[in-house]
XYZ file of C-alpha atoms in Angstrom:
459
model
C -11.265 6.835 -25.444
C -14.109 4.850 -27.107
C -13.483 6.582 -30.350
C -9.603 5.977 -30.132
C -10.657 2.005 -29.656
C -12.667 2.152 -32.782
C -9.817 3.659 -34.629
C -7.281 1.339 -33.474
C -9.630 -1.669 -34.167
C -10.138 -0.354 -37.550
C -6.473 -0.224 -38.385
C -5.874 -3.562 -36.959
C -8.519 -5.405 -38.854
C -7.122 -3.554 -42.276
C -3.725 -4.804 -41.090
C -2.741 -1.066 -41.758
C 0.161 -1.149 -39.483
C 1.990 1.944 -40.661
C -1.065 4.082 -40.098
C -1.626 2.434 -36.710
C 1.917 3.260 -35.788
C 1.686 6.877 -36.778
C -1.811 7.151 -34.985
C -0.418 5.979 -31.792
C 2.298 8.705 -31.712
C -0.239 11.183 -30.767
C -1.219 9.274 -27.689
C 0.442 9.360 -24.269
C 2.038 6.101 -22.855
C -0.556 5.915 -20.290
C -3.243 6.422 -22.929
C -1.809 3.607 -25.089
C -1.481 1.340 -22.019
C -5.277 1.841 -21.282
C -6.124 1.044 -24.944
C -4.106 -2.085 -25.076
C -6.007 -3.113 -21.713
C -9.249 -3.166 -23.868
C -7.818 -5.282 -26.658
C -7.497 -9.111 -26.650
C -3.976 -10.541 -26.211
C -3.305 -10.894 -29.874
C -4.458 -7.580 -30.908
C -2.623 -5.952 -27.941
C 0.764 -7.792 -29.129
C 0.059 -6.618 -32.658
C -0.383 -2.987 -31.502
C 2.653 -3.134 -29.290
C 4.990 -4.737 -31.672
C 4.390 -1.745 -34.074
C 5.455 0.856 -31.453
C 9.017 2.266 -31.982
C 11.548 0.940 -29.270
C 11.464 4.302 -27.065
C 7.637 4.423 -27.123
C 7.379 0.706 -26.491
C 9.436 1.014 -23.440
C 7.463 3.931 -22.310
C 4.171 2.029 -22.498
C 5.327 -1.158 -21.124
C 5.200 0.019 -17.586
C 1.506 0.759 -18.009
C 0.594 -2.956 -18.941
C -0.376 -5.430 -16.369
C 2.085 -7.980 -15.381
C 0.354 -10.658 -17.421
C 0.420 -8.515 -20.159
C 4.008 -7.652 -19.961
C 4.950 -11.275 -19.720
C 2.942 -12.001 -22.898
C 4.730 -9.211 -24.661
C 8.146 -10.394 -23.494
C 7.414 -14.032 -24.789
C 6.167 -13.047 -28.056
C 9.267 -10.853 -28.421
C 11.651 -13.672 -27.394
C 11.497 -15.130 -30.880
C 13.471 -12.071 -31.937
C 15.971 -11.757 -29.156
C 17.214 -8.406 -30.680
C 13.923 -6.671 -30.230
C 13.239 -8.232 -26.795
C 16.962 -6.717 -25.925
C 16.110 -3.233 -27.155
C 13.036 -3.257 -25.126
C 14.693 -4.253 -21.900
C 17.633 -1.853 -22.523
C 15.286 0.985 -23.230
C 13.177 0.497 -19.960
C 13.988 2.855 -17.206
C 15.983 1.087 -14.407
C 13.050 1.316 -11.784
C 10.519 0.059 -14.268
C 12.785 -2.847 -15.267
C 13.591 -3.705 -11.647
C 9.836 -3.840 -11.050
C 9.456 -6.201 -13.895
C 12.198 -8.314 -12.917
C 11.078 -8.593 -9.313
C 7.941 -10.471 -10.358
C 9.716 -13.125 -12.308
C 11.013 -16.303 -11.231
C 14.787 -16.214 -10.590
C 15.697 -18.413 -13.559
C 13.808 -16.214 -16.045
C 15.655 -13.094 -14.619
C 18.903 -14.869 -15.168
C 18.190 -15.270 -18.824
C 16.771 -11.808 -19.552
C 19.879 -10.344 -17.687
C 22.054 -12.205 -20.177
C 20.642 -10.222 -23.062
C 21.334 -6.750 -21.613
C 24.090 -4.366 -22.248
C 26.793 -4.828 -19.912
C 26.120 -1.295 -18.364
C 22.373 -1.922 -18.035
C 23.115 -5.573 -16.736
C 25.477 -4.323 -13.983
C 22.859 -1.690 -13.096
C 20.096 -4.186 -12.944
C 21.783 -6.785 -10.847
C 22.900 -3.903 -8.463
C 19.291 -2.708 -7.965
C 17.934 -6.339 -7.649
C 20.388 -6.805 -4.863
C 18.325 -4.774 -2.533
C 15.494 -6.509 -0.494
C 12.119 -6.573 -2.030
C 10.264 -4.010 0.050
C 12.949 -1.519 0.286
C 13.700 1.893 -1.415
C 16.700 0.412 -3.450
C 14.094 -1.647 -5.660
C 12.453 1.813 -6.710
C 15.690 3.464 -7.761
C 16.190 5.032 -11.231
C 19.889 5.878 -12.217
C 18.617 8.356 -14.739
C 19.609 11.611 -12.972
C 21.910 14.540 -13.428
C 24.945 14.999 -11.214
C 27.340 17.749 -11.062
C 30.761 18.352 -9.437
C 31.187 21.055 -6.767
C 34.290 22.281 -8.354
C 32.758 23.056 -11.882
C 31.518 26.525 -12.837
C 27.926 27.067 -13.506
C 28.980 27.310 -17.327
C 30.490 23.804 -17.049
C 27.420 22.451 -15.380
C 24.927 24.058 -17.887
C 27.074 22.367 -20.783
C 26.629 19.035 -18.854
C 22.809 19.620 -18.426
C 22.291 20.297 -21.967
C 24.456 17.267 -23.127
C 22.769 14.478 -20.674
C 19.561 16.293 -19.498
C 17.419 14.560 -22.184
C 18.279 11.112 -20.641
C 17.414 12.264 -16.957
C 14.226 11.268 -15.368
C 13.861 14.827 -13.977
C 15.895 17.788 -14.025
C 14.027 19.941 -11.633
C 16.523 18.980 -9.061
C 20.425 18.350 -9.523
C 22.766 16.616 -7.331
C 26.210 17.505 -6.295
C 28.747 14.771 -5.674
C 32.308 14.495 -4.856
C 34.883 12.135 -6.779
C 33.829 9.141 -4.971
C 30.042 9.972 -5.846
C 29.107 10.784 -2.405
C 26.233 12.977 -2.193
C 27.099 16.615 -1.074
C 23.978 18.421 -1.759
C 21.042 18.904 -4.125
C 20.138 22.199 -6.246
C 17.084 23.302 -7.869
C 17.628 23.881 -11.645
C 16.545 27.602 -11.416
C 19.521 28.153 -8.922
C 22.031 27.045 -11.552
C 20.192 28.780 -14.301
C 20.131 32.232 -12.540
C 23.492 32.173 -11.346
C 26.445 33.677 -12.813
C 28.358 31.675 -15.465
C 31.680 32.212 -13.622
C 30.315 31.295 -10.219
C 31.258 27.927 -8.834
C 28.687 25.207 -8.064
C 30.207 24.884 -4.446
C 29.317 28.685 -3.956
C 25.505 27.777 -4.509
C 25.594 25.061 -2.114
C 23.938 25.065 1.495
C 24.828 21.549 2.313
C 21.485 20.861 3.465
C 19.412 17.970 1.790
C 17.170 15.122 2.377
C 18.147 11.658 1.178
C 16.622 8.094 1.518
C 18.828 5.057 2.267
C 18.577 2.235 -0.263
C 17.647 0.025 2.471
C 14.804 1.949 3.968
C 11.515 0.569 4.109
C 9.245 1.773 1.210
C 6.388 2.504 3.392
C 8.528 4.975 5.487
C 9.893 6.641 2.177
C 6.116 7.509 1.284
C 5.950 9.247 4.503
C 9.119 11.366 3.839
C 7.695 12.087 0.401
C 4.659 13.555 1.817
C 6.351 15.398 4.623
C 8.840 17.222 2.633
C 6.380 17.650 -0.505
C 9.287 16.526 -3.194
C 8.799 15.128 -6.655
C 12.139 13.248 -6.326
C 14.588 12.246 -3.619
C 18.045 11.042 -3.859
C 18.830 7.505 -2.614
C 22.135 6.761 -0.944
C 24.071 3.478 0.174
C 25.561 2.894 3.770
C 28.621 5.041 2.817
C 26.564 7.875 1.626
C 27.330 7.174 -2.203
C 24.621 8.363 -4.670
C 22.818 5.360 -5.878
C 20.024 7.041 -7.813
C 16.892 8.788 -7.273
C 13.356 7.780 -6.667
C 10.342 9.794 -7.976
C 6.927 10.852 -6.810
C 5.124 8.356 -9.326
C 6.784 5.481 -7.882
C 5.833 6.560 -4.284
C 2.398 6.940 -5.586
C 2.392 3.320 -6.791
C 3.736 2.315 -3.286
C 1.111 4.016 -1.468
C -1.489 2.580 -3.375
C -0.146 -0.907 -2.909
C 0.087 -0.429 0.886
C -3.344 0.900 1.074
C -4.799 -1.880 -0.895
C -2.890 -4.520 1.437
C -4.136 -2.750 4.612
C -7.629 -2.982 3.348
C -7.483 -6.541 2.362
C -6.010 -7.282 5.892
C -8.650 -5.345 7.448
C -11.119 -7.194 5.653
C -9.940 -10.499 7.261
C -8.066 -12.089 4.578
C -4.373 -12.382 3.399
C -3.072 -9.633 1.108
C -3.249 -10.524 -2.633
C 0.025 -10.373 -4.513
C -1.720 -9.237 -7.763
C -5.017 -7.388 -8.866
C -8.167 -9.348 -7.985
C -9.039 -10.068 -11.599
C -5.484 -11.417 -12.247
C -5.378 -13.490 -9.162
C -6.051 -17.265 -9.934
C -9.122 -18.651 -8.132
C -7.164 -21.367 -6.413
C -5.025 -18.608 -4.729
C -7.738 -16.369 -3.753
C -9.660 -19.158 -2.310
C -6.584 -20.291 -0.355
C -5.908 -16.726 0.860
C -9.492 -16.031 2.102
C -9.871 -19.778 3.637
C -6.950 -19.473 5.937
C -8.419 -16.330 7.818
C -11.911 -17.839 7.915
C -10.485 -21.014 9.444
C -8.816 -18.980 12.158
C -11.852 -16.881 12.712
C -14.038 -20.109 12.698
C -11.920 -21.677 15.347
C -11.931 -18.374 17.457
C -15.784 -18.329 17.256
C -15.647 -21.998 18.587
C -14.464 -20.509 21.759
C -17.826 -18.346 21.878
C -19.738 -21.564 21.549
C -17.694 -23.121 24.362
C -18.321 -19.807 26.531
C -22.005 -20.191 26.013
C -22.072 -23.656 27.007
C -20.122 -22.950 30.336
C -23.115 -20.461 31.159
C -25.803 -23.074 30.024
C -27.355 -23.131 33.515
C -27.562 -19.710 33.737
C -29.398 -19.574 30.318
C -31.525 -22.554 31.162
C -32.750 -20.567 34.374
C -33.321 -17.123 32.493
C -33.849 -17.767 28.775
C -34.654 -14.126 28.272
C -30.885 -13.666 28.791
C -30.299 -15.177 25.239
C -32.654 -12.518 23.488
C -29.884 -9.883 24.248
C -26.904 -11.877 23.027
C -26.809 -10.552 19.408
C -27.227 -6.986 20.620
C -24.255 -7.242 23.162
C -21.914 -9.372 20.868
C -22.416 -7.082 18.033
C -22.069 -3.831 19.927
C -18.701 -5.009 21.426
C -17.395 -6.166 17.957
C -18.551 -2.940 16.309
C -16.814 -0.794 18.878
C -13.543 -2.735 18.554
C -13.601 -2.841 14.816
C -13.942 1.054 14.944
C -10.998 1.644 17.319
C -8.576 -0.939 15.348
C -9.678 0.929 12.045
C -8.652 4.264 13.361
C -5.503 3.323 14.974
C -4.211 1.020 12.343
C -4.696 4.027 9.956
C -2.988 6.353 12.318
C -0.002 4.078 12.646
C 0.213 3.794 9.027
C 0.187 7.455 8.354
C 2.495 8.370 11.286
C -0.235 10.165 13.084
C 0.395 7.943 15.898
C 3.464 6.241 16.975
C 4.370 3.334 19.415
C 5.456 5.668 22.207
C 1.757 7.237 22.231
C 0.189 3.970 23.267
C -0.723 5.363 26.849
C -2.237 8.580 25.360
C -4.266 6.568 23.025
C -5.429 4.172 25.788
C -6.436 7.094 27.957
C -8.372 8.497 24.978
C -10.051 5.010 24.241
C -11.087 4.369 27.734
C -12.914 7.622 27.965
C -14.460 7.073 24.431
C -15.519 3.592 25.249
C -17.146 4.504 28.661
C -18.967 7.119 26.835
C -20.121 5.141 23.810
C -21.013 2.205 26.127
C -23.045 4.557 28.517
C -24.815 5.872 25.338
C -25.700 2.298 24.189
C -26.293 1.062 27.577
C -29.041 3.804 28.125
C -30.653 2.843 24.666
C -30.487 -0.846 25.844
C -32.193 -0.098 29.327
C -34.878 2.085 27.580
C -35.631 -0.830 25.366
C -36.231 -2.958 28.104
C -38.201 -0.334 29.999
C -40.518 0.472 27.052
C -40.967 -3.173 25.945
C -41.736 -4.275 29.398
C -44.328 -1.477 30.079
C -45.883 -1.401 26.777
C -45.901 -4.918 25.652
C -45.703 -6.525 29.267
C -42.874 -8.919 28.211
C -39.712 -9.681 30.150
C -41.616 -10.583 33.152
C -41.736 -9.034 36.707
C -37.982 -8.692 36.971
C -37.525 -6.345 34.054
C -35.976 -3.640 36.047
C -32.723 -5.818 37.100
C -32.751 -7.309 33.543
C -32.600 -3.560 32.192
C -29.683 -2.726 34.576
C -28.002 -5.859 33.562
C -28.012 -5.066 29.773
C -26.910 -1.521 30.181
C -23.882 -2.494 32.412
C -23.121 -5.156 30.243
C -22.962 -2.713 27.194
C -20.893 -0.320 29.238
C -18.369 -3.170 30.005
C -18.319 -4.736 26.511
C -18.228 -1.448 24.531
C -15.414 -0.325 26.699
C -13.360 -3.464 26.449
C -13.881 -3.706 22.743
C -12.634 -0.225 22.274
C -9.525 -0.944 24.497
C -8.766 -4.115 22.970
C -9.261 -2.782 19.167
C -7.018 0.076 19.976
C -4.247 -1.470 21.883
C -4.001 -4.697 19.654
C -2.388 -2.739 16.786
C 0.282 -1.380 19.035
C 1.062 -4.802 20.543
C 1.648 -6.323 16.889
C 3.580 -3.333 15.789
C 5.791 -3.553 18.864
C 6.646 -7.059 17.903
C 7.416 -6.121 14.345
C 4.052 -7.294 12.695
C 1.757 -5.634 10.382
C -0.867 -3.732 12.631
C -3.578 -4.427 9.930
C -3.463 -8.051 10.802
C -5.573 -7.090 13.788
C -8.317 -6.710 11.245
C -11.848 -5.957 12.092
C -13.131 -9.664 12.194
C -10.195 -10.843 14.343
C -11.070 -8.230 16.966
C -14.964 -8.809 16.953
C -14.048 -12.332 17.465
C -11.960 -11.667 20.427
C -14.563 -9.425 21.761
C -17.202 -11.880 21.134
C -15.758 -14.554 23.607
C -14.824 -11.787 26.300
C -18.184 -10.138 25.833
C -20.055 -13.306 26.923
C -18.001 -13.735 29.995
C -18.746 -10.041 30.828
C -22.325 -10.503 30.320
C -22.989 -13.626 32.200
C -20.743 -12.440 35.172
C -22.775 -9.245 35.571
C -25.950 -11.185 35.030
C -24.849 -13.591 37.833
C -24.464 -10.640 40.358
C -27.331 -8.458 39.420
C -29.953 -11.049 38.736
C -28.945 -13.196 41.827
C -32.019 -13.947 43.773
C -34.507 -13.030 40.962
C -34.185 -14.645 37.604
C -31.004 -16.497 38.771
């Protein structure tokens, strides 16, 4: 890759655009996109403008959104070249590009498309942003059930080169309602005189154009398909969605979940392309919410000020107890959020999850409680600290850890279910949010147990 960059740089400096264009023909579109990412804007535009229209369209999808905008803006001075590029883009790539633009700009670009491509683009843009319809490409092969295999093969030879994939071919009726799908090999190996209808089994998997993209990712994974047909509410074939688009969706969803789990709003663009003002805004909102939540921790400590004044030693164990509860809650939340995301756990499984997490919480709390108790015992007998009432103090710490860890585990596992039940993203119950919730309740548990166990001794 480095040698390729040097070679391109040499051609650009020499203004040898004919050699540059010839050299780029040997590279895959993804490789050209990666090379352009390493060049400054002006050099990248120079390289892009020397690509043939079909190659330029193939490379365009691999450019960052900012560079795509720069390319389109530069080509706007020659509207014919811009029109050629936009018309040559595959429908799904064009929809993805338009989806990130202001509406007024989309209207101006739609106006320069060919009538057929304009109608297609408007139709795909009519679907909601996070639905399968926005990922559809209309470059596919469709056959009629009343055709013979020989007719079908002639059709495939004529139009196959323009199809996104020909591994699977779709069978439609006169109204373009989807009837079935066939693998290409089934058609190739059949007798030329056989009818397409005789090859059909009327069993196929299709996505709805209004289906959520995240659900479509799970369907692709479950059925292990390279492409799936997409139909509207009447069963009419809208187009197909391919696995490369699903991989992009899966990456976007995983990135969003990771950002939410980190305690910030999901970014709309890659980190380096996000304006600093936007980045600070998205981070500050959650920090303010969490800060306000931690104020309740300070309020709770103030409520138990008398107990702290009587037994200052209780304050020594506050960080230990609070962090243990927060850590257990964050663990549980992360496990359940991911399980919900991949379909391993569903809403109806909440009772089973609660049962498992209560048992897990009791075990983990008992383990940490034992360690906490041993800490008090060892320090009291070896170093002579904690005074004469070290035993009830150790029991208080142990019981508190059992209670706080169990509560943290339960809260962390159930909160994602509650959010999902009300239509919110479970990842919003991020680790910092769960930790803040458990901090406040952990203090109440700690001092409540201390009030009972230490009554008559330290309190």
